[in-house]
Short mmCIF file of C-alpha atoms in Angstrom, two decimals:
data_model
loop_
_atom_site.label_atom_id
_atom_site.label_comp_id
_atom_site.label_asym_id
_atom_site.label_seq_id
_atom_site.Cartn_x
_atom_site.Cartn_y
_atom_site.Cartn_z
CA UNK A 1 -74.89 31.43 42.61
CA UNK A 2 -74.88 27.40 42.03
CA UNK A 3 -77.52 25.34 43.19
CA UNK A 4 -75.35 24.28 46.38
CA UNK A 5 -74.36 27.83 47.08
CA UNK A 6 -78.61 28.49 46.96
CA UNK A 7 -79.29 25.89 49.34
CA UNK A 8 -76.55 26.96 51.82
CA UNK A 9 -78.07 30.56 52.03
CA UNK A 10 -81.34 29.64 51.87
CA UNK A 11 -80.90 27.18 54.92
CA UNK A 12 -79.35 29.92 57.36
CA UNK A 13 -82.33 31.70 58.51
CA UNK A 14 -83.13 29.41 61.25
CA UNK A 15 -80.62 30.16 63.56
CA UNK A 16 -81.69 33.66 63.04
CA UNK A 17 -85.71 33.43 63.14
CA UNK A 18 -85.97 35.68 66.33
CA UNK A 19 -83.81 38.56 64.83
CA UNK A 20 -85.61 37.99 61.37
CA UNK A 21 -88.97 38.30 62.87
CA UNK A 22 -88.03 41.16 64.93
CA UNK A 23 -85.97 43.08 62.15
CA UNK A 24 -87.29 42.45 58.70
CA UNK A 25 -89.88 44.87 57.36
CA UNK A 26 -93.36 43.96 55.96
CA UNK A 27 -94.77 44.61 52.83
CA UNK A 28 -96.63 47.86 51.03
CA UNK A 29 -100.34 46.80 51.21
CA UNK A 30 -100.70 48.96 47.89
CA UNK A 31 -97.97 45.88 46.37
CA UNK A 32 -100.46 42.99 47.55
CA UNK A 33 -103.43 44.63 45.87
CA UNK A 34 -101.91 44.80 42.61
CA UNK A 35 -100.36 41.69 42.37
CA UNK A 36 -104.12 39.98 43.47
CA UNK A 37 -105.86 41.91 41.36
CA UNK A 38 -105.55 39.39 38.62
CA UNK A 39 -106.65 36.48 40.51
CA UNK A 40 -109.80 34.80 40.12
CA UNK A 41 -110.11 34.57 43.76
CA UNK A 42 -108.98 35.10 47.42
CA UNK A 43 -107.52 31.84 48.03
CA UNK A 44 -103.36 33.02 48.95
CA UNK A 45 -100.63 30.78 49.38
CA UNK A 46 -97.60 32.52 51.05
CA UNK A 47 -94.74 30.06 49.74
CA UNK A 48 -91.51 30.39 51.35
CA UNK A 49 -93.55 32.05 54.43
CA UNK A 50 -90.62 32.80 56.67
CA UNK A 51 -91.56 34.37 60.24
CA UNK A 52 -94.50 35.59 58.68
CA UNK A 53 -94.11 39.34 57.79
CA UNK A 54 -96.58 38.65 54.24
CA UNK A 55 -98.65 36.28 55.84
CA UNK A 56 -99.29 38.88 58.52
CA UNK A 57 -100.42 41.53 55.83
CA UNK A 58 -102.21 39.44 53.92
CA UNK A 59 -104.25 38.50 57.09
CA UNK A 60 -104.71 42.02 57.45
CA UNK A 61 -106.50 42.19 53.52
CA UNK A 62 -108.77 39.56 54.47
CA UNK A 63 -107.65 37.45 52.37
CA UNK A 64 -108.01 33.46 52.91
CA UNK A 65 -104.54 32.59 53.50
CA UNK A 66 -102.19 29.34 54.30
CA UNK A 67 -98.84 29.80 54.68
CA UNK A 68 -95.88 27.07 53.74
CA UNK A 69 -92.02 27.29 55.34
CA UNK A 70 -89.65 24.18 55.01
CA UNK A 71 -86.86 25.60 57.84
CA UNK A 72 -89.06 24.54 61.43
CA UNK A 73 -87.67 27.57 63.51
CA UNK A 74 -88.98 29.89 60.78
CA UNK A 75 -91.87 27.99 61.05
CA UNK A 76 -92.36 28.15 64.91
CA UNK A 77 -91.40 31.77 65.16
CA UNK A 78 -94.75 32.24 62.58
CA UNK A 79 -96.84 30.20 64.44
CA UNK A 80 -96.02 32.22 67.37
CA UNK A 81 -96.54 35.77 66.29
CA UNK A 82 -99.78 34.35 64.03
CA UNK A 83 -101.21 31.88 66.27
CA UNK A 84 -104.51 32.25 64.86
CA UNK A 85 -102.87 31.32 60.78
CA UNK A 86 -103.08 28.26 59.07
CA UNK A 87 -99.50 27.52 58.63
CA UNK A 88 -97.78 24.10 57.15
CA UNK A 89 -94.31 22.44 56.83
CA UNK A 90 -93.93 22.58 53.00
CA UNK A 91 -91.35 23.94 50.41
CA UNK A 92 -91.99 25.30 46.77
CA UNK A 93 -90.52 22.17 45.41
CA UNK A 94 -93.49 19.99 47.73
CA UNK A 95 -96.70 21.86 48.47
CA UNK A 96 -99.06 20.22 50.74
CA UNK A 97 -101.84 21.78 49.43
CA UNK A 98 -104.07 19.82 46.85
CA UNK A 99 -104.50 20.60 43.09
CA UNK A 100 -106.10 23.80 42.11
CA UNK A 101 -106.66 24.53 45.53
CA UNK A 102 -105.53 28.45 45.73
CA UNK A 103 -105.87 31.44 43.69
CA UNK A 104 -102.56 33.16 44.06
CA UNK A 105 -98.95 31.63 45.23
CA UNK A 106 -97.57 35.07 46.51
CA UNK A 107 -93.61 34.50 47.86
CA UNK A 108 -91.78 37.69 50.01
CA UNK A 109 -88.45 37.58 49.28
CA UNK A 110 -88.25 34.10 48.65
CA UNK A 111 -89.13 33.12 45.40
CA UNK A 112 -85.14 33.58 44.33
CA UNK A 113 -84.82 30.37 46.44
CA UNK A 114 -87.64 28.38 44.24
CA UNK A 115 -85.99 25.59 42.50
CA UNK A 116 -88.42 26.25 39.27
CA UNK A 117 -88.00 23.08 37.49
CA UNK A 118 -89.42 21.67 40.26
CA UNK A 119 -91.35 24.31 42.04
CA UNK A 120 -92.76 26.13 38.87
CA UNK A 121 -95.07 22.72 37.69
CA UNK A 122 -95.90 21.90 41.58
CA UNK A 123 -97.05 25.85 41.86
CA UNK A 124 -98.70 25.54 38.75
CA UNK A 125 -100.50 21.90 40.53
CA UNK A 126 -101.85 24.08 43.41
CA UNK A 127 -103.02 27.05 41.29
CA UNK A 128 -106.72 26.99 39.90
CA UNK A 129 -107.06 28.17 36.13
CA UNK A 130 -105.80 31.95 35.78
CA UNK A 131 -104.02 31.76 38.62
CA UNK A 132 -101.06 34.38 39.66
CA UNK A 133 -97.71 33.67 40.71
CA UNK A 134 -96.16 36.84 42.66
CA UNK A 135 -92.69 37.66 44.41
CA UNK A 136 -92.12 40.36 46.12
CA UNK A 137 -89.20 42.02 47.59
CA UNK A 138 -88.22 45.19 49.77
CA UNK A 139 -85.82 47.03 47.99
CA UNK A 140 -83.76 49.94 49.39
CA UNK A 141 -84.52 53.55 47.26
CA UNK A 142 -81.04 53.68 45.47
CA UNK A 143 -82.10 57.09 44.75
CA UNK A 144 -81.40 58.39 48.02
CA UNK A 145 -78.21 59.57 48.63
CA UNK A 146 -77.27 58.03 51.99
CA UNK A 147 -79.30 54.93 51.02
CA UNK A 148 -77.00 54.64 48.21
CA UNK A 149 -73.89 55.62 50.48
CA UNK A 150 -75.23 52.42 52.37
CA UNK A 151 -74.93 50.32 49.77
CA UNK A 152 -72.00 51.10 48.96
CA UNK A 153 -70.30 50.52 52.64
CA UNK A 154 -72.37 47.23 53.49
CA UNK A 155 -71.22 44.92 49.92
CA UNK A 156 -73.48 42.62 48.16
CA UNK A 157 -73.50 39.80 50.79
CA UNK A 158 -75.89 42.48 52.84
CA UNK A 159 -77.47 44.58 50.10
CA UNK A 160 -77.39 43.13 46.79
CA UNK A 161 -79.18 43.85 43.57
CA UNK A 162 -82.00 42.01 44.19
CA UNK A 163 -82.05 44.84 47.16
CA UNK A 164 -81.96 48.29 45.26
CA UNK A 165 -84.76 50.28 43.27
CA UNK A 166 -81.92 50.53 40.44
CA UNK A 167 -81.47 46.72 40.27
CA UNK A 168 -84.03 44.61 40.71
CA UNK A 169 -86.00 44.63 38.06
CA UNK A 170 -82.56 42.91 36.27
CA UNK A 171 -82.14 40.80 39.10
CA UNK A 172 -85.73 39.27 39.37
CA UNK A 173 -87.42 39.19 35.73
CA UNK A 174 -86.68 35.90 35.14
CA UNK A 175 -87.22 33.90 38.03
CA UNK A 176 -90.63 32.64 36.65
CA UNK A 177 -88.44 30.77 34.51
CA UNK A 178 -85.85 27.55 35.33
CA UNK A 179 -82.37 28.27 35.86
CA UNK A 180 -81.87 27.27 32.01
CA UNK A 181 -84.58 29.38 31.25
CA UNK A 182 -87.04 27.27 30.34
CA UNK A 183 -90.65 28.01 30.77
CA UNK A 184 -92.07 26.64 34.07
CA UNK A 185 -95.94 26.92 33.07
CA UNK A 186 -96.32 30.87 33.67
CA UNK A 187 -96.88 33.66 31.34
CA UNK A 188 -94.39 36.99 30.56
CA UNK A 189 -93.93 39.12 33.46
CA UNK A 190 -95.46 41.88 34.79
CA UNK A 191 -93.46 44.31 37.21
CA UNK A 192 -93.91 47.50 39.16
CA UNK A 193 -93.05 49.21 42.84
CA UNK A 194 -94.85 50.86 45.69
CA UNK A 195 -93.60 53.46 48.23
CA UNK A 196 -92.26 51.63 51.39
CA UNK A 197 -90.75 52.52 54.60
CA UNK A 198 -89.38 51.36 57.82
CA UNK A 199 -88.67 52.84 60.80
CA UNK A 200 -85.01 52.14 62.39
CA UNK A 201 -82.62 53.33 64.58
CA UNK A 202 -78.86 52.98 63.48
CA UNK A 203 -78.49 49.86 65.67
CA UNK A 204 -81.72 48.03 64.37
CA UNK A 205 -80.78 49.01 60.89
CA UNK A 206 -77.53 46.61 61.32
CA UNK A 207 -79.61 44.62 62.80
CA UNK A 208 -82.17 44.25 60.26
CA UNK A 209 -78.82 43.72 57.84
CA UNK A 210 -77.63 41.08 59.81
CA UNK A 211 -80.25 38.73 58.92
CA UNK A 212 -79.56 38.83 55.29
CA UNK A 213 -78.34 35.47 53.92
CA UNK A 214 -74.74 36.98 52.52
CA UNK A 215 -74.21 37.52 56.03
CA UNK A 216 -75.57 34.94 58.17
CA UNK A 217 -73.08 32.66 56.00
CA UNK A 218 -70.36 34.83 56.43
CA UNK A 219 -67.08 33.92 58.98
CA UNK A 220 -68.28 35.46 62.49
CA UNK A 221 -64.73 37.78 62.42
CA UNK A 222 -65.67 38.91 58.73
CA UNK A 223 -69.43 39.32 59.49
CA UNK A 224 -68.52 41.78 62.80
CA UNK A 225 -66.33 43.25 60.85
CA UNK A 226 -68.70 44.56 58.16
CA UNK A 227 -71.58 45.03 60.52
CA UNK A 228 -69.04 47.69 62.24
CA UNK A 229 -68.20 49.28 59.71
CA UNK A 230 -72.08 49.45 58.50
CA UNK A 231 -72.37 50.93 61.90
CA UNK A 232 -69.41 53.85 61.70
CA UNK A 233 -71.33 54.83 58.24
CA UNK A 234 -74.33 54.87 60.07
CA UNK A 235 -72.93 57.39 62.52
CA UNK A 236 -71.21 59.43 60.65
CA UNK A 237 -74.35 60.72 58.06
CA UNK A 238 -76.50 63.39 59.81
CA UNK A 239 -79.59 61.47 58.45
CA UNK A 240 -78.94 58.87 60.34
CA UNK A 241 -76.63 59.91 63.11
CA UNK A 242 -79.17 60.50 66.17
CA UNK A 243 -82.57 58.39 67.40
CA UNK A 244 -85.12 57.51 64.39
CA UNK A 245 -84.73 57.70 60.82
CA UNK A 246 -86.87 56.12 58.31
CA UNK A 247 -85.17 53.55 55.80
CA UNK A 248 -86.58 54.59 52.07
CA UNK A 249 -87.93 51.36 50.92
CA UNK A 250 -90.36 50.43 47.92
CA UNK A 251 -92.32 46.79 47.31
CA UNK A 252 -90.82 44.99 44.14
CA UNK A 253 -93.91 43.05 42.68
CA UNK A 254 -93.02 40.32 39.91
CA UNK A 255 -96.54 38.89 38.91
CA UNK A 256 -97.05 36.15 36.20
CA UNK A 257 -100.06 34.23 35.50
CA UNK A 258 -100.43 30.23 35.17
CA UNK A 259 -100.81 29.47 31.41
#
């Protein structure tokens, strides 16, 4: 994906920020610990903060936490669910946080947005000495068979290999570095997964799918179109057929540390 292809996904979430809030799943707490446990303190920036679904488990760690979004209806969705969080129009590329000022720059599905010639030195400004740099992201269990079925039926532009237990690793191990793959002031990477799970119905699944960026940018006739058939799928596997099901997820952790 080129750099104006990035910016045109990356921008779409707005319009969706209700559905996003309601539909995306948070994080494995297990996946925050380990990717903090490096830090030399508590001090969190969630970059790239969206509606809030890290922010919110972060809070729930008790960790000391600030949260930065650049799109102002993701931004005003978070401050309505987390009306008690510090939260701060910002982007990866321009913090407005002061030098050295956290301990960890933590990003949930966001940091394949980060522009890392520019965001990697301005993360690396905000960080104190040892600091970590984390993404994470909510990847479906491959492993499964209907999950992988799933796959299969809803195309990259809903699930794509950043989304999978059998791809990301691939898909995210360098996105520490620039897109020439430079260094950007972090060490070699560190990655690992934790057991998720969400809870869904057929029709939230879709819905939850909906809000990905391959789809928010698609045509409206070509996006119904593969939400129905997503939908059909969903119907037609006994797993997932009739009331509740629970999605088979795991937390993606890339951690790095400023050098």
């Amino acid at each position: 994906m080129d750099l104006e292809d990035r910016k045109l996904h990356s921008s779409s979430f707005g319009a969706a920020a209700t559905a996003y809030a309601e539909h995306r799943p948070d994080y494995a707490q297990a996946a925050l610990r380990w990717m903090l446990d490096l830090a030399p303190g508590t001090r969190v920036l969630d970059l790239g903060a969206g509606t809030g679904k890290l922010t919110a488990t972060l809070i729930d760690l008790g960790v000391d936490v600030v949260a930065v979004e650049p799109d102002p209806q993701m931004l005003a969705e978070l401050q309505r669910g987390l009306p008690g969080a510090r939260a701060l129009p910002g982007s990866a590329e321009q913090i407005p946080l002061p030098d050295a000022s956290v301990d960890a720059v933590v990003a949930g599905n966001a940091m394949h947005w980060f522009d890392m010639a520019v965001a990697g030195p301005e993360i690396a400004r905000v960080l104190a000495p040892g600091g970590v740099l984390a993404g994470l992201w909510n990847v479906i269990d491959d492993r499964v068979g209907w999950a992988a079925g799933l796959e299969q039926v809803s195309g990259p532009a809903a699930i794509g290999p950043r989304d999978t237990f059998g791809a990301w690793r691939a898909a995210t191990a360098k996105l520490h570095l620039t897109r020439d793959g430079a260094p950007a002031g972090f060490g070699s990477p560190e990655q690992a997964e934790f057991p998720h799970g969400q809870r869904r119905t057929a029709d939230s699944l879709v819905a939850t799918l909906g809000t990905r960026a391959g789809m928010l940018v698609m045509p409206e006739t070509d996006r119904a179109a593969r939400l129905s058939e997503i939908r059909a799928y969903l119907a037609g596997r006994p797993e997932t057929a009739d009331g509740e099901f629970t999605l088979p997820m795991l937390t993606g952790v890339l951690r790095v540390r400023r050098t």
